[in-house]
Amino acid sequence: MTELPLDTAWKLKPRNPSLSLQDDFRSLDGWTPATVPGTVQWDLQKTGKIEDPFYGLNERNVQWIGEQDWLYSLNFQVDEQDLQAQHLHLDFQGLDTLCTVWLNGKQLLQSENMFVGHSVNVRPFVEKGQNTLHLLFESPLKKGKALEAQHGKRAVWNGNPSRVYIRKAQYHYGWDWGPTLLTTGPWQPIVLRAFEACIEDVHAPVEVSPALDHALIPVQVTLQGNMEGQTLRLSLLDPDGQLVQQQDVPAALKNAVLFKLENPQLWYPNGHGAQPLYTLQVLLTGEEKILSQKELNLGMRRLRVVQEAILGEEGSSFTFEINNQPIFAGGANWIPDDLILGRISDDQYRRRLTQAKDANMNMIRVWGGGIYEADVFYDLCDELGLLVWQDFMFGCGMYPAHPEFQASVRQEAEHQVRRLRNHPSLALWCGNNEDYQIAQSVGAYGPGGDESQFDALVIYEKLLREVCETLNPQTLYWPGSPFGGTDVYGKTVGDRHTWEIWHGPMAPYQEYKNYEGRFVSEFGLMSAPSLALIQQSMPENEWYPESETFVHHTKATGPNGKPDGARRLAVYQAENLRGHRNLEEYVYNTQLIQAEAMRYAYRDFRRRFEGPGKYAVSGALVWQLNDCWPVSSWAIIDSLEIAKPAYYTIKREMAPFSVGLHLEGPLHIWISSSHTQSQQAQIRLTAYTLQGEKTSEDLRDVLILPGRRTDLAPWTVQETPLVYFAELLIEGQIVARSSHFPEPYKYHTFADPELVVEHLENSIKITAQKPVKGLWLDTRHKTDWNDNFIDLQPGETRILEAPNLQGRTLTLRYLGADSAIEVKPQVVQA
Ligand code: BMA
């Protein structure tokens, strides 16, 4: 097989409607060089024809691009040898979105779905020597509106409502954390493929026995072309690359084999064990030469989603069980890491997913308003132990279900399920994001709802289910997120999005425990991005939270469609903190509030993972891990890749051992563990006045039970208000910490902590004399701290490490500080 990527010498231009299409392609005017794969927006930016849409208010000036049609053109050469191959295909791996393709004047393809790849037999059209490809991309907005006029306007949350008619990443239409940028172009490679015979697809659904002592690996290979006299060689390599099994079969007779592995090395999610990956190599050979090959990484794991009764409670659990071990799925929702998709490098994917892993996360939800992610994303999830909750790409809308639409969705689903089904990280397929909620809100679902108004029900409950159950029956199909019970907002069955905090009634974030679900697949609280990002993405005269540009970079809107991000943030700030005096303090305050909210959320949700028979809450996925541009949002990592304080809070709450404290009368204390063994430990409790005088201390022995919560007897200390610290010790070493400062913070004046700070080469050493909360170190760059946003007790010294401090000056701030403190690098004499 030879592959010729058509990735150079392309040109593009806006369609000139005053010319016929043919004349427009023929005319020499207006063309500029184009990158393929790529998009119009990115090319125009690179060539200086538009300004960076992410800077300042520039987004407003580039809307015309999505409202207009575009042409792409390429001349390419085909030589005699390629022409002699039995099969000649042109593969369009992804076209964004409404695209008609002509080769040498003959129409090859009309594509209306960004999530589908096409492989077209071009043998009848290709000529020796020069060939010409013409692509017309029509405006998704114009086409969507035309379909809307034909089929009716539909309810949506976020973006132009015509989006539901177009199979394009829905966040491109604008979201409550993203700009509107209707990208256009061949966003995935275009490749000319010449072959005699080739491997189209390999499916290897691993089945690990209930006793975990062996695995069956049936392998099914889909072939194309002439198989006479050709051989398929299937090799299974262990995680060290050693060949463990091999089978040769004549390709014309057989395309399936079964491997059986005794005592397989088991794959576990992050924090629960290792991620050994076996390799399956498939070779198609004929006449001593390799015609085609494919390689898959396989993980040996037994995965189930258990829904069973909960002792003394209503409804049923929703627990991921891996290798017979129930786990608390702690993680995050993922949105595309950029709006310009082609810009996301493999390394960027690695950095972002590594951040998730380093925060002790074990699950990522690929949210339905984005894209089915790049292959590298899932490879990394396999490698890093991040389970994937995979939505189908429908979000916050009343989608249509007319026959052409369903046909397109079926093609998309089949394509994507085939592509992703072999990944060990793939844990669940999910029909959509919040479409059952919007249906319930318009009276088409839920108690008293008229389901005849819910057209897309046939997609979520029939079409997608059928595709998954046919192509990937090993993975659970779940119709929506959220879904379960008769009321989609119910708390006792299935998964739930908890937005009573932030949205809806704007309940205090201290109340997450009142809004739990069996699996909380969304919840979050907004904050500003890093100061560095604000300064990089706005002109200096706009560096204040009330500026037009700042508001433009806060996309949250209320039910009336008007911006409401700053307003809601102001309420949470006013309830908890004293006011900010400058932008830097504003950033800190909003980020502190977000971090505190996440402490309550993860801690209280995990607390309800109580043990066998009582997995009352089995998952917590924060909305959202990442951002796609510079914005105030719910993200815990901003688009400069800088982790916010909430990131470190989540890391602590999701650690293998975490300590929970709640002051409800006495101090309630518990430990959550994800270890599989019991552990003898000690817990040291200390209480101080706000001025830092120690009032009580207690040291207790505790046997921590595995994979669940262990409660300790409550601690009663008389004086109030007090600051409490808890340290969990194993053989004298602190393995987890927790603290409780009196709330609301705004009522209390905290003593000056009298910090002593040393900036060493790759670490910062800090000693406090008084209790200090929320101590935050900011280098204005992405810095991979082992810990940050910490609380210290009087006399305590902590060393925070980061491999990439590089002698950077940093600023330090804590709750109640009058101003930020600058810490310069210094060499400390030994
Ligand atoms: C969730 C998501 C998104 C949205 C977020 C914040 O429910 O599914 O649609 O961005 O809320 O409002």
Coordinates of N, CA and C and ligand atoms in Angstrom, one line a residue, residues 158 175-177 367 396 433-434 497 499 503 522 623 634, ligand 1:
N158 N -27.4 27.7 24.8 CA -26.1 28.0 24.2 C -26.2 28.0 22.6
W175 N -20.5 29.1 23.3 CA -21.0 28.4 24.5 C -20.8 29.3 25.7
D176 N -21.3 28.8 26.9 CA -21.1 29.8 28.0 C -19.7 29.8 28.6
W177 N -18.8 29.3 27.9 CA -17.4 29.4 28.2 C -16.5 29.6 26.9
W367 N -17.2 15.5 26.6 CA -18.5 16.1 26.7 C -19.2 16.3 25.3
C396 N -27.3 20.0 24.9 CA -28.2 21.1 25.3 C -29.1 21.5 24.1
N433 N -25.5 15.2 26.0 CA -25.3 16.0 27.1 C -26.6 16.9 27.3
E434 N -27.3 16.6 28.4 CA -28.4 17.4 28.9 C -29.6 17.6 28.0
H497 N -26.4 16.0 37.0 CA -25.7 17.2 36.9 C -26.2 18.1 38.1
W499 N -26.3 21.5 39.5 CA -26.1 22.9 39.2 C -26.9 23.8 40.0
H503 N -25.7 27.7 39.1 CA -26.9 28.1 38.3 C -28.1 28.0 39.2
E522 N -21.6 16.2 36.6 CA -21.2 17.6 36.4 C -21.6 18.4 37.6
W623 N -17.1 20.1 36.3 CA -17.3 20.9 35.1 C -16.3 22.0 35.3
W634 N -15.6 27.7 34.3 CA -15.6 26.7 35.4 C -14.3 25.9 35.4
Ligands
BMA1 C1 -23.1 22.1 31.9 C2 -22.5 21.8 30.5 C3 -22.4 22.9 29.6 C4 -22.2 24.2 30.3 C5 -22.0 24.1 31.8 C6 -21.9 25.4 32.5 O1 -24.3 21.6 32.1 O2 -23.1 20.6 30.0 O3 -23.4 22.9 28.7 O4 -21.2 24.9 29.7 O5 -23.1 23.4 32.2 O6 -23.1 26.1 32.4

